[in-house]
Amino acid sequence: MARTMNPTLLGGLTPQQFLDEYWQKKPLLVRQAVPGFTGLEALHDRHAMIDLACRDDVESRFVARAGDAWTIRRGPFAARDFKQRRDAKWTVLVQGVNLHAAGGDQLMRQFDFIPYARLDDLMVSYAVDGGGVGPHFDNYDVFLLQGVGQRRWRIGAQRDKALIDGIPLKILRDFKPSRDWLLNPGDLLYLPPQWAHDGTGVGECMTWSIGFRTAPTQEIAEQFLFHLQDTLQLGGRYADPGLRQQKHPAEIGAAMIDQVEAMLAKVRWNRAIVREFLGRYLTEPKSHVYFSPPDEPLSAARFAAACGKRGLRLDPRTQLLFSGNAFFINGEPSPAPGADRKALQKLADNRQLENLDALTVATVDLLHCWYCDGFLAPR
Ligand code: SIN
Ligand code: CO
């Protein structure tokens, strides 16, 4: 189903045109993708950024440059950490802004022409004039949306990925940019993985990055094996009624190896197991994410009445995905909703429901359980 989107976001391209021509292939610069964008009310200037970077439930980094010397420090910070010399070139970057700033989740979900299963988070950086993290490349796709101020982006498709040795940041040794752009508030730059880039504040500025994730095969396989370990149930036990005396009692005999190989061949999986693994893995909250259940939860009846009037909204921390009739919320599979599958799909896509009209009692009870866990709330 084609979903409605801000028509300027991709500079007049349809989402499918963008996917066919640019996604994971080449950069796209869109002037005035979000006209009038200067950030969100909740995070509009240096002071709001510093407040966030001082919180211990927020992931933040501080990067400063003096000539060829680079410094990186990880938060939480104290406000005095940002009292730098006037000529210092520094930037502070805050991850997971979608979890911490009102409106951040909605901003990130404007990019819903990419599946949520690929979405990572919203990061915001504040840089002073000349501040930035230096020329580097990333392994993920990113949309860089310019907020307040201006940032100069230089990018290139170089093959040479050698990094400078002996410094605490991954900075390209020989950056050879082929494009050079000055981005103004509301301009958007899409970069595929592995493109070299360097963004520098021209005057103080803030940049909003919508980042995506792709796990390495090794990580997916390791996580899958953990999942398999938790779900595996095999019968039988090693047995050797036909044992032959060995020349060397210390030797691991060929018959033993054969038998164990056959036992291990019983470790099997199928599409349903892979689907369940993906549902759990992709919705698993990050390690520093905790939910806040309501102090005095409404009863199921009052909850239904409150949602009946105002609708409900997923908590920004909630990850709700589905595959067919299987739903997964925050790392757990959820009981199949049967008749109300479409409404729950709508909740997962839009992250809100206008009302609970025509939902079965069982679904309202399920939503009430999610509310009691802090996964969603009446609007
Ligand atoms: C980056 O290029 O990954 C950092 C973006 C920024 O400084 O906003
Ligand atoms: Co980058």
XYZ file of C-alpha atoms and ligand atoms in Angstrom:
388
model
C 0.000 0.000 0.000
C 1.371 3.447 -0.925
C 1.626 5.578 2.216
C 1.255 9.334 2.212
C 4.415 11.345 2.777
C 5.689 14.887 2.707
C 5.946 15.444 -1.101
C 9.095 17.556 -0.805
C 10.990 15.036 1.355
C 12.577 13.265 -1.605
C 12.623 16.275 -3.924
C 9.702 15.056 -6.008
C 10.863 11.438 -6.305
C 8.385 8.777 -5.304
C 9.653 6.472 -2.562
C 9.999 3.663 -5.111
C 12.019 5.897 -7.473
C 14.281 6.776 -4.554
C 14.686 3.097 -3.644
C 15.413 2.095 -7.240
C 17.906 4.847 -8.023
C 19.537 5.889 -4.743
C 18.967 3.588 -1.767
C 22.246 1.820 -0.973
C 23.579 3.035 -4.346
C 24.367 6.739 -4.434
C 23.887 9.950 -2.431
C 20.951 12.288 -2.922
C 20.860 15.952 -1.963
C 17.393 17.437 -1.568
C 17.168 21.182 -1.115
C 14.293 22.228 1.146
C 13.172 18.666 1.804
C 11.477 19.852 5.004
C 10.814 23.550 4.337
C 11.100 25.691 7.446
C 12.768 22.936 9.494
C 15.014 24.279 12.235
C 14.699 21.388 14.674
C 12.124 20.433 17.266
C 10.818 22.653 20.021
C 12.111 20.135 22.612
C 15.687 20.341 21.300
C 16.259 23.627 19.589
C 19.608 24.989 20.792
C 22.984 24.323 22.363
C 21.596 24.499 25.919
C 18.938 21.861 25.263
C 21.631 19.650 23.679
C 23.932 20.072 26.658
C 21.084 19.227 29.061
C 20.515 15.975 27.162
C 24.223 15.122 26.996
C 24.424 15.505 30.804
C 21.757 12.833 31.415
C 22.996 9.377 32.373
C 20.219 7.620 30.427
C 21.338 9.288 27.179
C 24.166 8.135 24.911
C 26.358 11.082 23.914
C 29.811 11.879 22.485
C 31.960 14.982 22.484
C 34.536 15.433 19.733
C 37.078 18.271 19.580
C 39.839 19.069 17.157
C 42.955 21.200 17.620
C 45.015 21.053 14.415
C 45.681 17.359 13.800
C 44.898 16.368 17.382
C 41.478 14.824 17.926
C 39.762 14.167 21.273
C 36.680 12.048 21.858
C 34.858 11.624 25.149
C 31.699 9.754 25.951
C 28.896 11.084 28.168
C 27.256 11.593 30.535
C 28.866 15.034 30.785
C 28.782 17.914 33.237
C 27.795 21.363 31.923
C 31.343 22.656 32.598
C 32.701 20.155 29.993
C 31.241 22.429 27.325
C 32.998 25.589 28.498
C 35.625 25.467 25.753
C 38.029 28.106 24.491
C 36.388 30.524 22.077
C 38.430 29.266 19.120
C 37.976 25.555 19.989
C 36.370 23.405 17.277
C 34.015 20.955 18.910
C 30.769 19.085 18.477
C 28.477 17.113 20.741
C 26.398 14.233 19.365
C 23.386 12.667 21.072
C 21.996 9.270 20.019
C 18.446 8.030 20.500
C 16.852 11.491 20.387
C 13.669 9.762 19.195
C 13.410 8.363 22.752
C 14.123 11.562 24.601
C 12.725 14.564 22.716
C 9.008 15.107 22.135
C 8.287 14.830 18.418
C 11.560 12.962 17.701
C 9.840 9.639 17.049
C 7.350 11.273 14.637
C 10.158 13.045 12.777
C 12.039 9.768 12.344
C 8.901 7.959 11.167
C 8.553 10.408 8.248
C 11.103 8.107 6.649
C 8.673 5.200 6.773
C 9.215 4.355 3.112
C 12.084 2.313 4.594
C 10.863 -0.601 6.775
C 10.979 0.047 10.523
C 12.970 -3.184 10.793
C 15.873 -1.256 9.195
C 15.506 1.877 11.293
C 18.001 2.527 14.063
C 17.595 5.910 15.673
C 17.549 9.687 15.434
C 20.852 11.327 16.289
C 21.378 15.061 16.699
C 24.673 16.900 16.615
C 25.473 20.426 17.663
C 28.696 21.903 16.273
C 30.416 25.218 16.761
C 31.943 26.959 13.745
C 34.450 24.495 12.252
C 33.286 21.630 14.519
C 32.674 18.101 13.210
C 33.748 14.484 13.620
C 36.197 14.602 10.699
C 36.291 12.739 7.368
C 35.148 9.129 7.816
C 32.771 6.522 6.454
C 29.958 4.607 8.146
C 28.571 1.131 7.592
C 24.994 2.296 7.595
C 22.644 4.447 5.507
C 21.822 7.860 6.879
C 19.585 10.831 6.062
C 21.236 14.035 7.296
C 18.628 16.726 7.806
C 19.994 20.195 8.459
C 18.403 21.951 11.422
C 19.346 25.394 12.619
C 22.484 26.946 11.047
C 24.576 25.762 8.131
C 26.853 22.765 7.615
C 29.292 22.129 4.830
C 29.277 18.530 3.600
C 32.063 17.153 1.479
C 31.584 13.605 0.255
C 33.321 11.103 -2.015
C 33.155 7.483 -3.189
C 36.808 6.654 -2.580
C 37.930 3.028 -2.360
C 40.840 3.832 -0.061
C 39.439 3.371 3.441
C 42.778 3.575 5.312
C 42.448 5.352 8.657
C 44.892 7.563 10.533
C 46.773 5.432 13.080
C 47.161 6.277 16.728
C 44.169 8.582 17.209
C 40.994 7.761 19.139
C 38.640 8.395 16.177
C 38.210 6.705 12.815
C 39.437 9.447 10.494
C 40.312 8.764 6.861
C 44.000 9.179 6.146
C 43.501 10.476 2.631
C 40.058 12.027 2.166
C 39.344 12.883 -1.465
C 35.937 14.532 -1.668
C 34.279 14.809 -5.051
C 31.257 16.902 -4.019
C 31.054 19.934 -1.747
C 27.716 21.333 -0.570
C 26.548 23.911 1.952
C 23.342 22.726 3.592
C 20.782 25.173 4.950
C 17.947 24.479 7.394
C 15.520 21.984 5.853
C 18.036 20.578 3.324
C 18.544 16.804 3.343
C 21.466 14.634 2.298
C 21.094 10.867 1.912
C 24.331 8.884 2.138
C 24.624 5.155 1.450
C 27.014 3.019 3.537
C 30.751 3.321 2.823
C 30.624 6.813 1.296
C 33.362 9.013 2.722
C 31.992 12.218 4.251
C 32.931 15.178 6.377
C 30.406 17.630 7.818
C 31.656 20.859 9.360
C 29.672 23.597 11.081
C 29.679 26.926 9.246
C 28.853 29.013 12.259
C 27.061 27.029 14.965
C 24.604 24.470 13.661
C 22.550 21.408 14.460
C 22.139 18.370 12.216
C 19.511 15.659 12.586
C 20.536 12.178 11.389
C 18.026 9.436 10.700
C 20.198 6.312 10.857
C 19.525 2.766 9.693
C 21.056 -0.502 10.740
C 22.345 -3.596 9.044
C 23.846 -6.268 11.227
C 26.888 -8.229 10.054
C 26.167 -11.866 9.107
C 28.302 -13.003 12.056
C 26.140 -11.067 14.532
C 22.879 -12.321 13.048
C 24.158 -15.907 13.154
C 25.390 -15.584 16.747
C 22.091 -14.093 17.893
C 20.192 -16.783 16.004
C 22.197 -19.488 17.757
C 21.297 -17.948 21.148
C 17.653 -18.034 20.077
C 17.951 -21.629 18.931
C 19.578 -22.605 22.226
C 16.587 -21.209 24.120
C 14.034 -23.025 21.982
C 15.816 -26.302 21.183
C 14.300 -29.560 22.449
C 16.006 -32.762 21.323
C 15.314 -36.263 22.628
C 17.753 -39.161 22.949
C 21.112 -39.532 24.639
C 24.556 -40.697 23.594
C 24.750 -44.526 23.763
C 27.354 -47.124 22.776
C 26.125 -50.684 23.358
C 28.337 -51.846 20.438
C 31.544 -50.340 21.935
C 34.798 -51.938 20.668
C 37.946 -51.908 22.768
C 40.287 -49.125 21.611
C 44.058 -49.380 21.225
C 44.391 -45.958 22.915
C 41.951 -45.262 25.745
C 42.857 -41.563 25.399
C 41.685 -41.411 21.803
C 38.337 -39.822 20.841
C 37.142 -42.668 18.665
C 35.735 -42.343 15.132
C 32.445 -44.000 16.206
C 31.939 -41.352 18.864
C 32.549 -38.555 16.360
C 30.106 -40.200 13.908
C 27.426 -40.507 16.540
C 27.748 -36.904 17.746
C 27.741 -35.656 14.162
C 24.433 -37.483 13.638
C 23.042 -36.033 16.890
C 23.963 -32.503 15.815
C 22.314 -33.036 12.450
C 19.043 -33.047 14.428
C 19.528 -29.321 15.112
C 17.236 -27.985 12.428
C 15.323 -24.794 11.797
C 12.681 -23.612 9.433
C 11.144 -20.378 8.203
C 8.791 -20.121 11.179
C 11.746 -20.295 13.590
C 13.685 -17.697 11.578
C 10.618 -15.431 11.596
C 10.207 -15.755 15.348
C 13.922 -15.062 15.834
C 13.753 -11.934 13.648
C 10.648 -10.661 15.424
C 12.303 -10.968 18.828
C 15.728 -9.738 17.692
C 14.487 -6.698 15.782
C 12.154 -5.521 18.532
C 14.537 -6.143 21.429
C 14.985 -2.831 23.292
C 18.570 -1.527 23.404
C 20.414 -2.289 26.631
C 19.887 1.155 28.188
C 16.148 1.302 27.410
C 13.703 0.861 30.289
C 9.944 1.311 30.218
C 8.015 3.354 32.766
C 4.753 1.613 33.675
C 2.063 4.028 34.911
C 2.211 4.609 38.701
C -1.508 4.115 39.128
C -2.711 2.272 36.029
C -6.280 2.804 34.853
C -8.545 -0.231 34.979
C -9.217 -1.910 31.626
C -12.625 -0.179 31.446
C -11.196 3.293 32.204
C -8.315 2.745 29.834
C -10.796 1.826 27.069
C -12.874 4.921 27.859
C -9.793 7.195 27.787
C -8.600 5.724 24.464
C -12.156 5.899 23.101
C -12.028 9.674 23.462
C -8.440 10.459 22.501
C -7.022 7.325 20.870
C -3.701 5.845 21.939
C -0.059 6.176 21.003
C 2.902 3.795 21.286
C 5.604 4.913 23.674
C 8.595 6.185 21.617
C 10.665 3.353 23.154
C 8.285 0.672 21.889
C 9.231 -1.482 18.925
C 6.184 -3.171 17.436
C 6.657 -5.207 14.253
C 4.675 -7.965 12.625
C 5.022 -10.693 10.047
C 1.777 -12.195 8.753
C -0.327 -12.769 11.839
C 2.635 -12.866 14.234
C 3.211 -9.687 16.267
C 6.333 -8.866 18.262
C 6.583 -6.140 20.849
C 9.763 -5.150 22.665
C 11.506 -8.485 22.232
C 8.514 -10.768 22.850
C 6.016 -12.468 20.551
C 2.465 -11.444 21.291
C -0.634 -13.640 21.237
C -2.220 -13.609 17.756
C -5.004 -11.019 17.716
C -7.265 -12.960 15.312
C -10.116 -10.711 14.227
C -8.287 -7.442 14.986
C -5.137 -8.125 13.016
C -5.692 -5.156 10.684
C -6.134 -2.701 13.567
C -2.928 -3.923 15.206
C -1.082 -3.653 11.884
C -2.312 -0.068 11.677
C -1.047 0.580 15.206
C 2.353 -0.863 14.260
C 2.561 1.213 11.037
C 1.183 4.518 12.332
C 2.268 4.062 15.946
C -1.127 5.318 17.034
C -4.806 4.406 16.860
C -7.541 7.032 16.693
C -10.006 4.933 18.675
C -10.745 1.422 19.853
C -14.074 1.215 17.984
C -15.052 -2.262 16.925
C -12.101 -3.953 18.646
C -12.841 -7.210 20.448
C -12.634 -7.399 24.239
C -9.577 -9.658 23.870
C -7.707 -6.995 21.854
C -8.664 -4.199 24.267
C -7.354 -6.417 27.090
C -4.113 -6.949 25.171
C -3.717 -3.192 24.639
C -4.464 -2.661 28.325
C -1.656 -5.124 29.234
C 0.731 -3.196 26.973
C -0.390 0.029 28.665
C 0.293 -1.493 32.118
C 3.810 -2.418 30.902
C 4.406 1.191 29.768
C 4.497 0.203 26.073
C 1.683 2.589 25.051
C -0.640 5.193 26.568
C -3.876 7.054 25.827
C -3.062 10.213 23.844
C 28.523 11.737 10.873
O 28.932 12.135 9.809
O 28.379 10.536 11.058
C 28.231 12.721 11.976
C 27.151 13.604 11.596
C 27.144 14.878 12.384
O 28.201 15.372 12.792
O 26.045 15.400 12.558
Co 29.113 9.665 9.409
